[in-house]
Short mmCIF file of C-alpha atoms in Angstrom, two decimals:
data_model
loop_
_atom_site.label_atom_id
_atom_site.label_comp_id
_atom_site.label_asym_id
_atom_site.label_seq_id
_atom_site.Cartn_x
_atom_site.Cartn_y
_atom_site.Cartn_z
CA MET A 1 -7.20 -3.25 50.32
CA VAL A 2 -7.72 -1.31 47.26
CA TRP A 3 -7.80 2.61 46.93
CA TYR A 4 -9.02 4.84 44.38
CA LYS A 5 -6.76 7.68 43.86
CA VAL A 6 -7.63 10.55 41.98
CA ALA A 7 -5.14 14.15 41.62
CA LYS A 8 -5.64 17.39 41.61
CA PRO A 9 -5.62 19.46 38.25
CA THR A 10 -2.61 20.66 38.75
CA GLU A 11 -1.21 16.94 40.11
CA TYR A 12 -0.01 13.49 38.59
CA LEU A 13 -0.36 10.17 40.03
CA VAL A 14 2.77 7.80 39.89
CA ILE A 15 2.25 4.43 40.36
CA THR A 16 4.80 1.61 40.41
CA GLY A 17 4.76 -2.27 41.79
CA TYR A 18 2.39 -5.13 40.73
CA ASN A 19 1.67 -5.86 37.10
CA ILE A 20 3.88 -2.51 36.25
CA LYS A 21 6.83 -2.60 34.09
CA ASP A 22 8.39 0.48 35.02
CA ILE A 23 6.05 3.47 36.01
CA LYS A 24 2.88 4.44 35.41
CA LEU A 25 1.16 7.87 35.10
CA LYS A 26 -2.38 8.67 35.63
CA LYS A 27 -4.95 11.27 36.91
CA LYS A 28 -7.04 8.80 38.66
CA ALA A 29 -6.55 5.28 39.18
CA TRP A 30 -7.39 2.27 41.51
CA ILE A 31 -4.27 1.21 43.70
CA LEU A 32 -3.72 -2.41 44.36
CA PRO A 33 -2.07 -4.70 46.74
CA GLY A 34 1.70 -4.66 45.87
CA GLN A 35 1.59 -0.97 44.23
CA SER A 36 3.37 1.91 45.31
CA TRP A 37 2.25 5.77 44.42
CA THR A 38 3.10 9.25 45.22
CA LYS A 39 1.96 12.80 43.45
CA PHE A 40 3.92 15.34 42.09
CA ASP A 41 2.88 19.24 41.29
CA VAL A 42 3.16 20.04 37.46
CA SER A 43 2.69 23.86 38.22
CA PRO A 44 5.64 25.83 36.93
CA VAL A 45 8.13 27.75 39.76
CA ASN A 46 9.94 30.74 39.39
CA TYR A 47 13.79 30.56 40.16
CA THR A 48 15.35 34.13 40.90
CA PHE A 49 19.05 34.25 41.21
CA GLU A 50 22.18 36.52 40.04
CA VAL A 51 24.61 34.57 38.03
CA HIS A 52 28.01 35.80 38.52
CA ALA A 53 30.26 35.58 34.98
CA MET A 54 33.20 36.91 33.16
CA SER A 55 33.31 38.43 29.63
CA ALA A 56 36.31 37.50 27.33
CA GLU A 57 37.98 40.70 28.87
CA LYS A 58 38.18 39.26 32.34
CA LEU A 59 35.65 41.71 33.19
CA PRO A 60 33.37 40.56 36.11
CA PHE A 61 29.49 41.41 35.74
CA LEU A 62 26.58 39.96 37.81
CA LEU A 63 23.51 38.76 35.68
CA PRO A 64 20.05 38.88 37.40
CA ALA A 65 17.88 36.43 36.03
CA VAL A 66 14.29 34.79 36.39
CA PHE A 67 13.28 31.72 34.87
CA THR A 68 9.84 30.08 35.26
CA ILE A 69 10.40 26.21 35.01
CA GLY A 70 8.40 23.14 35.08
CA PRO A 71 7.52 19.68 33.70
CA LYS A 72 6.87 19.76 30.56
CA VAL A 73 2.89 18.60 30.46
CA ASP A 74 2.50 17.83 26.78
CA ASP A 75 5.16 15.09 26.29
CA GLU A 76 4.46 12.22 28.25
CA GLU A 77 8.18 11.08 27.70
CA SER A 78 9.16 14.26 29.56
CA LEU A 79 6.71 13.48 32.74
CA LEU A 80 7.97 10.02 33.38
CA ARG A 81 11.38 11.35 33.19
CA TYR A 82 10.93 14.37 35.74
CA ALA A 83 8.74 11.55 37.68
CA LYS A 84 11.75 9.11 38.23
CA LEU A 85 14.29 12.13 38.68
CA LEU A 86 12.57 14.55 40.53
CA SER A 87 9.13 13.82 41.87
CA PRO A 88 10.58 12.48 45.13
CA HIS A 89 12.04 15.88 45.89
CA ASP A 90 10.31 19.31 46.90
CA ARG A 91 9.84 21.33 43.72
CA GLU A 92 11.16 24.65 46.07
CA SER A 93 13.95 22.82 47.97
CA LYS A 94 17.22 23.34 47.92
CA ASP A 95 18.21 20.67 45.53
CA VAL A 96 16.13 21.50 42.78
CA LYS A 97 17.09 25.09 43.30
CA GLU A 98 20.66 24.33 43.08
CA LEU A 99 20.48 21.77 40.19
CA VAL A 100 18.65 24.65 37.91
CA GLN A 101 21.23 27.31 39.02
CA GLY A 102 24.09 25.29 38.21
CA ILE A 103 22.67 24.52 35.08
CA ILE A 104 21.79 28.13 34.38
CA GLU A 105 25.13 29.24 35.58
CA GLY A 106 27.34 27.08 33.43
CA GLU A 107 25.77 27.90 30.54
CA THR A 108 25.87 31.51 31.33
CA ARG A 109 29.28 31.39 32.37
CA VAL A 110 30.56 29.42 28.99
CA LEU A 111 28.88 31.65 26.81
CA ALA A 112 29.92 34.93 28.43
CA ALA A 113 33.36 33.71 28.32
CA SER A 114 33.13 33.40 24.90
CA MET A 115 31.71 37.39 24.00
CA THR A 116 33.51 40.54 25.11
CA MET A 117 31.52 42.83 27.59
CA GLU A 118 30.34 45.65 24.60
CA ASP A 119 29.12 42.38 22.82
CA VAL A 120 27.07 41.12 25.94
CA PHE A 121 25.80 44.38 26.86
CA LYS A 122 24.54 45.47 22.82
CA GLY A 123 23.27 42.02 22.04
CA THR A 124 21.25 41.17 25.14
CA LYS A 125 18.60 39.77 22.96
CA ASP A 126 21.04 37.45 21.37
CA PHE A 127 22.35 36.81 24.43
CA LYS A 128 19.08 35.77 26.41
CA LYS A 129 18.12 33.43 23.20
CA GLU A 130 21.57 31.80 23.47
CA VAL A 131 21.06 31.48 26.95
CA PHE A 132 17.57 29.92 26.92
CA ASP A 133 18.82 27.31 24.20
CA LYS A 134 21.57 25.61 26.03
CA VAL A 135 19.70 25.64 29.21
CA GLN A 136 16.86 23.87 27.74
CA LEU A 137 19.21 21.56 25.99
CA GLU A 138 20.52 20.45 29.63
CA LEU A 139 17.14 20.66 31.32
CA ASN A 140 15.40 18.10 29.14
CA GLN A 141 17.63 15.33 30.41
CA PHE A 142 15.26 15.86 33.64
CA GLY A 143 12.12 16.38 31.73
CA LEU A 144 11.93 20.12 32.57
CA TRP A 145 10.89 23.09 30.24
CA ILE A 146 11.39 26.70 30.49
CA TYR A 147 8.24 28.82 30.22
CA ASN A 148 9.71 32.32 30.39
CA ALA A 149 13.17 33.84 30.97
CA ASN A 150 13.93 37.30 32.11
CA ILE A 151 17.51 38.54 32.26
CA LYS A 152 17.59 41.96 33.59
CA GLN A 153 20.21 44.68 33.45
CA LEU A 154 24.04 43.71 34.24
CA VAL A 155 25.31 44.73 37.18
CA ASP A 156 28.83 45.80 38.25
CA VAL A 157 30.47 43.45 40.62
CA PRO A 158 32.16 45.63 43.88
CA GLY A 159 35.36 46.79 42.81
CA HIS A 160 34.68 46.84 39.07
CA GLU A 161 33.00 49.58 38.31
CA TYR A 162 32.74 49.04 34.63
CA PHE A 163 29.30 50.11 33.92
CA SER A 164 29.51 53.05 36.19
CA TYR A 165 32.61 54.54 34.22
CA LEU A 166 30.77 53.60 31.12
CA GLY A 167 28.10 56.04 32.10
CA GLN A 168 30.18 58.77 32.92
CA LYS A 169 31.66 58.30 29.76
CA ILE A 170 28.55 58.49 28.17
CA GLN A 171 27.68 61.57 29.95
CA GLN A 172 30.59 63.53 29.30
CA GLU A 173 30.35 62.49 25.37
CA ALA A 174 26.68 63.68 25.78
CA ALA A 175 27.40 66.90 27.17
CA ASN A 176 30.06 67.85 24.82
CA GLN A 177 27.58 66.45 21.90
CA ALA A 178 25.46 69.16 22.77
CA LYS A 179 27.21 71.59 22.87
CA ILE A 180 28.29 70.78 19.16
CA ASP A 181 24.78 70.49 18.44
CA ILE A 182 23.97 74.10 19.84
CA SER A 183 26.40 75.80 17.80
CA GLU A 184 25.66 73.81 14.55
CA ALA A 185 22.00 74.57 15.31
CA LYS A 186 22.74 78.42 15.14
CA MET A 187 25.05 78.20 12.07
CA LYS A 188 22.24 76.49 10.40
CA GLY A 189 19.57 78.98 12.10
CA ASP A 190 21.62 82.10 10.56
CA THR A 191 22.10 80.11 7.08
CA GLY A 192 18.31 78.62 7.03
CA ALA A 193 17.02 82.18 6.93
CA LYS A 194 18.90 83.24 4.26
CA GLN A 195 17.96 80.00 2.48
CA ARG A 196 14.69 80.55 3.05
CA GLU A 197 14.02 84.41 1.63
CA GLY A 198 15.49 83.48 -1.71
CA LEU A 199 13.84 80.34 -1.56
CA THR A 200 10.77 82.30 -1.53
CA ALA A 201 11.40 84.74 -3.98
CA GLN A 202 12.68 81.72 -6.18
CA ASN A 203 9.47 79.82 -5.39
CA ALA A 204 7.13 82.69 -6.63
CA ALA A 205 8.32 82.94 -9.81
CA LYS A 206 8.08 79.63 -10.45
CA ILE A 207 4.38 79.56 -9.15
CA ASP A 208 3.69 82.39 -11.67
CA LYS A 209 5.56 80.71 -14.78
CA GLU A 210 3.62 77.52 -14.30
CA THR A 211 0.42 78.82 -13.49
CA ARG A 212 0.27 80.76 -17.00
CA ILE A 213 1.36 77.47 -18.55
CA ILE A 214 -1.42 75.25 -16.80
CA ALA A 215 -3.92 77.93 -18.05
CA ILE A 216 -2.51 77.74 -21.76
CA GLN A 217 -3.08 73.73 -21.42
CA ARG A 218 -6.44 73.79 -19.81
CA LYS A 219 -7.45 75.82 -22.66
CA GLN A 220 -6.27 73.41 -25.30
CA GLU A 221 -7.42 70.78 -23.42
CA VAL A 222 -11.09 71.98 -23.42
CA ASP A 223 -10.99 72.80 -27.10
CA LYS A 224 -9.93 68.88 -27.92
CA GLU A 225 -12.54 67.38 -25.91
CA GLU A 226 -14.93 69.67 -27.47
CA LYS A 227 -13.97 68.54 -30.81
CA ARG A 228 -13.86 64.80 -29.59
CA ILE A 229 -17.52 65.11 -28.35
CA LYS A 230 -18.60 66.44 -31.68
CA SER A 231 -17.29 63.49 -33.74
CA GLU A 232 -18.47 61.09 -31.20
CA LEU A 233 -22.16 62.80 -31.90
CA GLU A 234 -21.62 62.19 -35.72
CA VAL A 235 -20.62 58.60 -34.96
CA PHE A 236 -22.92 57.69 -32.96
CA LYS A 237 -25.84 59.02 -34.94
CA SER A 238 -24.54 57.57 -38.22
CA LYS A 239 -24.89 54.12 -36.24
CA LYS A 240 -28.31 54.67 -35.20
CA ASP A 241 -29.46 55.63 -38.76
CA ALA A 242 -27.45 51.96 -39.81
CA GLU A 243 -29.73 50.01 -36.90
CA VAL A 244 -33.04 52.02 -38.12
CA GLU A 245 -32.26 50.64 -41.81
CA MET A 246 -31.33 46.97 -40.20
CA ALA A 247 -34.31 46.73 -38.65
CA LYS A 248 -36.89 47.79 -41.50
CA ALA A 249 -34.87 44.88 -43.67
CA ASP A 250 -35.41 42.67 -40.89
CA LEU A 251 -38.96 43.61 -40.44
CA THR A 252 -39.74 42.73 -44.33
CA THR A 253 -37.66 39.70 -44.22
CA THR A 254 -39.81 38.41 -41.17
CA MET A 255 -43.14 39.05 -42.90
CA ALA A 256 -41.99 37.23 -46.11
CA GLY A 257 -41.18 34.33 -43.75
CA LEU A 258 -44.74 34.29 -41.78
CA SER A 259 -46.59 34.37 -45.12
CA GLN A 260 -44.48 31.75 -46.61
CA GLN A 261 -45.07 29.59 -43.48
CA SER A 262 -49.02 30.36 -43.22
CA LYS A 263 -49.00 28.86 -46.85
CA MET A 264 -47.07 25.73 -45.99
CA ALA A 265 -49.41 25.31 -43.09
CA GLU A 266 -52.66 25.04 -45.12
CA VAL A 267 -51.06 22.60 -47.47
CA GLU A 268 -49.68 20.56 -44.25
CA ALA A 269 -53.22 20.22 -42.94
CA GLN A 270 -54.94 19.61 -46.19
CA LYS A 271 -52.09 16.28 -46.75
CA ALA A 272 -52.90 15.47 -43.02
CA VAL A 273 -56.25 15.09 -43.48
CA ALA A 274 -55.66 13.22 -46.17
CA LEU A 275 -53.34 10.70 -44.98
CA ARG A 276 -55.66 10.38 -41.31
CA GLU A 277 -58.81 9.22 -43.92
CA ALA A 278 -56.48 6.47 -45.54
CA GLU A 279 -55.21 5.31 -41.93
CA LEU A 280 -58.72 4.91 -41.10
CA GLN A 281 -59.97 3.04 -43.81
CA ARG A 282 -56.68 0.92 -43.49
CA GLU A 283 -57.86 0.25 -40.01
CA LEU A 284 -60.95 -0.49 -40.45
CA GLU A 285 -59.94 -3.36 -43.33
CA MET A 286 -57.68 -4.76 -40.70
CA LYS A 287 -60.46 -5.40 -38.28
CA ASN A 288 -62.55 -6.84 -40.47
CA ALA A 289 -59.90 -9.15 -41.32
CA ARG A 290 -59.21 -9.77 -37.59
CA THR A 291 -62.65 -10.61 -37.50
CA GLN A 292 -63.10 -13.32 -39.74
CA THR A 293 -59.59 -14.73 -38.87
CA GLU A 294 -61.13 -15.05 -35.13
CA ARG A 295 -64.25 -16.47 -36.63
CA LEU A 296 -61.90 -19.22 -38.63
CA LYS A 297 -59.71 -20.18 -35.68
CA ALA A 298 -62.94 -20.59 -33.55
CA ASP A 299 -63.88 -23.04 -35.65
CA PHE A 300 -60.72 -24.90 -36.11
CA LEU A 301 -59.87 -24.79 -32.57
CA SER A 302 -63.03 -26.46 -31.59
CA LYS A 303 -62.20 -29.63 -33.82
CA ALA A 304 -58.43 -29.44 -32.37
CA SER A 305 -59.90 -29.51 -28.86
CA VAL A 306 -62.49 -32.42 -29.37
CA GLU A 307 -59.07 -34.17 -31.38
CA TYR A 308 -56.70 -33.68 -28.45
CA ASP A 309 -59.31 -35.18 -25.64
CA ILE A 310 -59.72 -38.28 -27.57
CA LYS A 311 -55.98 -38.32 -28.09
CA VAL A 312 -55.13 -37.29 -24.61
CA GLN A 313 -57.89 -40.62 -23.24
CA GLU A 314 -56.23 -43.11 -25.42
CA ALA A 315 -52.22 -41.50 -24.19
CA ASN A 316 -53.29 -42.34 -20.76
CA ALA A 317 -55.02 -45.60 -21.20
CA GLU A 318 -51.58 -46.52 -22.91
CA PHE A 319 -49.52 -44.98 -19.97
CA TYR A 320 -51.80 -46.43 -17.47
CA ARG A 321 -50.85 -50.33 -18.96
CA LYS A 322 -47.11 -49.71 -19.30
CA GLN A 323 -47.03 -48.14 -16.06
CA LYS A 324 -49.19 -51.24 -14.29
CA ALA A 325 -46.53 -53.49 -16.17
CA ALA A 326 -43.10 -51.69 -14.72
CA GLU A 327 -44.72 -51.99 -12.04
CA ALA A 328 -44.90 -55.53 -11.83
CA VAL A 329 -41.15 -55.69 -13.32
CA LEU A 330 -40.27 -53.60 -10.51
CA PHE A 331 -41.57 -55.55 -7.92
CA GLU A 332 -40.25 -58.99 -9.40
CA LYS A 333 -36.58 -57.39 -9.56
CA GLU A 334 -36.86 -56.11 -5.74
CA LYS A 335 -37.92 -59.36 -4.56
CA ALA A 336 -34.99 -61.20 -6.49
CA ALA A 337 -32.44 -58.38 -5.17
CA GLU A 338 -34.16 -59.32 -1.16
CA ALA A 339 -33.40 -62.79 -1.86
CA GLN A 340 -29.48 -61.80 -3.24
CA ARG A 341 -29.36 -59.43 -0.19
CA MET A 342 -30.68 -62.14 2.30
CA ASN A 343 -28.32 -64.77 0.90
CA ALA A 344 -25.33 -62.61 0.88
CA GLU A 345 -26.09 -61.90 4.74
CA ALA A 346 -26.53 -65.08 5.65
CA ALA A 347 -22.97 -66.11 3.68
CA LEU A 348 -21.66 -62.94 5.33
CA PHE A 349 -22.68 -64.45 8.54
CA ALA A 350 -21.16 -67.89 7.92
CA ARG A 351 -17.98 -65.99 6.82
CA GLN A 352 -18.09 -64.09 10.06
CA GLN A 353 -18.60 -67.39 12.16
CA ALA A 354 -15.74 -69.20 10.34
CA VAL A 355 -13.42 -66.27 10.69
CA ALA A 356 -14.18 -65.66 14.53
CA GLY A 357 -13.68 -69.69 14.72
CA GLU A 358 -10.28 -69.19 13.04
CA LEU A 359 -9.58 -65.97 15.54
CA PHE A 360 -10.47 -68.06 18.62
CA ALA A 361 -8.29 -71.32 17.23
CA LYS A 362 -4.77 -68.61 16.90
CA GLN A 363 -5.90 -66.92 19.96
CA LYS A 364 -5.51 -70.09 21.58
CA GLU A 365 -2.27 -71.02 19.83
CA ALA A 366 -0.89 -67.91 20.56
CA GLU A 367 -1.71 -68.65 24.09
CA GLY A 368 -0.32 -72.05 23.75
CA LEU A 369 3.13 -70.63 22.18
CA ILE A 370 3.28 -68.38 25.05
CA ALA A 371 2.69 -70.81 28.12
CA LEU A 372 5.76 -73.01 26.19
CA ALA A 373 7.99 -70.03 25.87
CA HIS A 374 7.43 -69.74 29.75
CA ALA A 375 7.69 -73.26 30.55
CA GLN A 376 11.17 -73.11 28.40
CA GLY A 377 12.25 -70.37 29.83
CA VAL A 378 11.57 -71.62 33.53
CA TYR A 379 13.41 -74.73 32.30
CA VAL A 380 16.36 -72.48 31.12
CA GLN A 381 16.81 -70.42 34.24
CA THR A 382 16.58 -73.90 36.34
CA MET A 383 19.34 -75.15 34.00
CA LEU A 384 21.17 -72.13 34.66
CA ASN A 385 21.01 -72.05 38.55
CA ALA A 386 22.00 -76.01 38.08
CA PHE A 387 25.18 -75.29 37.01
CA ALA A 388 25.96 -72.07 39.24
CA GLY A 389 25.25 -69.62 36.55
CA ASN A 390 27.88 -71.13 34.23
CA TYR A 391 26.55 -69.92 30.50
CA VAL A 392 29.20 -72.18 28.84
CA ALA A 393 28.63 -75.31 30.53
CA MET A 394 24.78 -74.81 30.28
CA ARG A 395 25.20 -74.58 26.52
CA ASP A 396 27.40 -77.40 26.22
CA TYR A 397 24.89 -79.56 27.94
CA LEU A 398 22.11 -78.53 25.91
CA MET A 399 24.07 -78.83 22.31
CA ILE A 400 24.85 -82.64 23.41
CA ASN A 401 21.54 -83.55 24.62
CA ASN A 402 19.88 -82.13 21.51
CA GLY A 403 22.76 -84.08 19.55
CA VAL A 404 23.67 -80.48 18.41
CA TYR A 405 27.50 -81.76 17.60
CA GLN A 406 26.48 -84.65 15.92
CA GLU A 407 24.59 -82.81 13.48
CA ILE A 408 27.88 -80.89 12.95
CA ALA A 409 29.90 -83.82 12.54
CA LYS A 410 27.38 -85.26 10.27
CA THR A 411 27.39 -81.73 8.29
CA ASN A 412 31.00 -81.66 7.85
CA ALA A 413 31.17 -85.08 6.73
CA GLY A 414 28.92 -84.58 4.20
CA ALA A 415 30.63 -81.37 3.49
CA VAL A 416 34.48 -83.47 2.40
CA ALA A 417 32.58 -86.59 1.11
CA GLY A 418 33.53 -86.91 -2.49
CA LEU A 419 36.75 -84.56 -2.82
CA LYS A 420 39.97 -85.43 -4.46
CA PRO A 421 42.33 -83.69 -3.15
CA ASN A 422 45.83 -83.64 -5.66
CA ILE A 423 49.12 -83.37 -4.03
CA SER A 424 51.95 -82.44 -5.91
CA VAL A 425 55.92 -83.48 -4.49
CA TRP A 426 58.23 -81.53 -6.21
CA THR A 427 62.07 -81.25 -6.01
CA ASN A 428 65.20 -79.25 -7.49
CA GLY A 429 67.42 -82.48 -7.64
CA GLU A 430 70.19 -80.17 -5.35
CA HIS A 431 71.28 -81.12 -1.92
CA THR A 432 73.43 -79.06 0.11
CA SER A 433 76.33 -80.12 2.16
CA GLU A 434 77.26 -78.77 5.27
CA GLY A 435 80.84 -77.06 5.68
CA SER A 436 81.15 -75.96 1.59
CA GLY A 437 82.29 -72.49 3.31
CA ASP A 438 81.66 -70.53 -0.25
CA SER A 439 79.87 -67.86 0.59
CA SER A 440 79.63 -66.38 -2.86
CA ASN A 441 78.36 -70.00 -3.75
CA SER A 442 75.78 -70.12 -1.37
CA ALA A 443 74.08 -66.83 -2.24
CA MET A 444 73.93 -68.18 -6.01
CA LYS A 445 72.61 -70.82 -5.11
CA GLU A 446 69.74 -69.14 -2.87
CA ILE A 447 69.07 -67.20 -6.18
CA GLY A 448 69.07 -70.35 -8.25
CA GLY A 449 66.84 -71.86 -5.45
CA VAL A 450 64.16 -69.18 -5.98
CA TYR A 451 64.20 -69.43 -9.75
CA ARG A 452 63.74 -73.45 -9.33
CA MET A 453 60.90 -72.72 -6.89
CA LEU A 454 58.98 -71.09 -10.07
CA PRO A 455 58.31 -74.05 -11.86
CA PRO A 456 56.11 -76.25 -9.51
CA LEU A 457 54.36 -72.80 -8.10
CA LEU A 458 53.03 -71.99 -11.62
CA LYS A 459 52.52 -75.31 -12.07
CA THR A 460 50.32 -75.30 -8.66
CA VAL A 461 48.97 -72.47 -10.11
CA GLN A 462 47.31 -73.66 -13.36
CA GLU A 463 46.12 -77.00 -11.59
CA GLN A 464 43.71 -75.22 -9.12
CA THR A 465 42.78 -72.20 -11.46
CA GLY A 466 43.40 -72.87 -14.90
CA MET A 467 45.56 -70.09 -15.31
CA ASN A 468 49.00 -70.34 -17.62
CA PRO A 469 51.74 -67.91 -17.20
CA PRO A 470 52.16 -65.16 -19.72
CA SER A 471 54.26 -66.04 -23.06
CA TRP A 472 57.33 -63.89 -22.16
CA LEU A 473 57.40 -65.64 -18.84
CA GLY A 474 57.82 -69.32 -20.26
CA THR A 475 55.77 -72.70 -20.91
CA ILE A 476 55.08 -75.44 -18.43
CA THR A 477 55.21 -78.88 -19.99
CA ASP A 478 53.23 -81.79 -18.68
CA PHE A 479 54.53 -84.54 -16.42
CA LYS A 480 53.26 -88.14 -15.10
CA SER A 481 55.57 -89.29 -12.33
CA ILE A 482 57.27 -87.45 -9.32
CA SER A 483 60.58 -88.33 -10.70
CA ASN A 484 59.71 -86.83 -14.02
CA ALA A 485 59.77 -82.94 -12.18
CA PRO A 486 58.14 -79.75 -14.54
CA ARG A 487 60.06 -78.21 -16.68
CA PHE A 488 60.23 -74.44 -17.15
CA THR A 489 61.30 -73.49 -20.81
#
């Protein structure tokens, strides 16, 4: 089943389940199979309670407070956090109220413990701001927002009448201060009356003096203003006279300029008439020349047209003749090319047939080799079965049957044919007798035997490789008989 759900203006839909990674918040949505949904209200709620706190002097007091708290609707992350943690609970339930009250009481107690009672009482505004900021910081992790916070006046805890005693103290101080104020007011009244009488006489004399001074200053200012106005009138009159003279001079200059311009206009008109007559005469002569030119052009053009038509007819005839000749040559070449193409196609067909024949022969040959290999495989398998799986026995039989051993013997015989081995027999001429018994002589004889072995060894190396021993070791003389042993010098 599929449902379409719509939330109220103050509600949100929380959807989770199929095709949703975590949760999804919507005002309206389709609920698909495999999805779960619920609603939660985002309107704020008022929480009213009294916080029991204690100041730095360990004086307990009650702090009545009203907090308006709700989800932060303009922050999607806060809404998601609130939907995960608190939406399953009723906003006015005991659990949510205890959570909010616990946060507020904890932050208030911590802040009050760092302040004296006087600081708390006098700095209520700052105290409220500190509590608001710290509580909001803790509520952010639940997606809640404090819309309003109202902290009422502090109240005494029963048995601790701090504020009552403080009020009585303030009342007594106010009564005493009132008596002092009455005495000071009476003293100030008597003294003030005398001071007022003296000040009245002083002010009257001062006002008369200032009045006479002001009258004299006013008269001087009026005289000064009259002199200034007269001087300004004389200056203005002088300026106006100068402007009149300048206007007369400008008028005279203007009249002279206009007279000069009128004379120049007359001269220019006469010159313009002469120029126009010259231009009209020149245009007339030019038109006559163009007329004569057009007439001559017409004569030459008629002659050139006739000659052009004649040459065009001749050129067309020559073009037609060459065109026909080119078409004949082209036709011959096309026929030759077609014949070559036919020959090439015939040769290609013959080559294709030959290649197809060779391919067929190769295929048949390959099929024969395959059949032969198959037959040989069957033959070898039959032989191996006959020898009871003994591969060595079957190999020896095949080698004997195919004459392999005979071929190997012939090859070995051919390899050693013509060889002339050189055999050298030598002796050092010494014979040892048993029972000689002298150990020292025996050791020397062994060393001497090694030394006597060197000549025949070096001689053999010389005969086999052609290399002689180094000159510092000695030289070997040649010998011709067994009795004549090599000598090493």
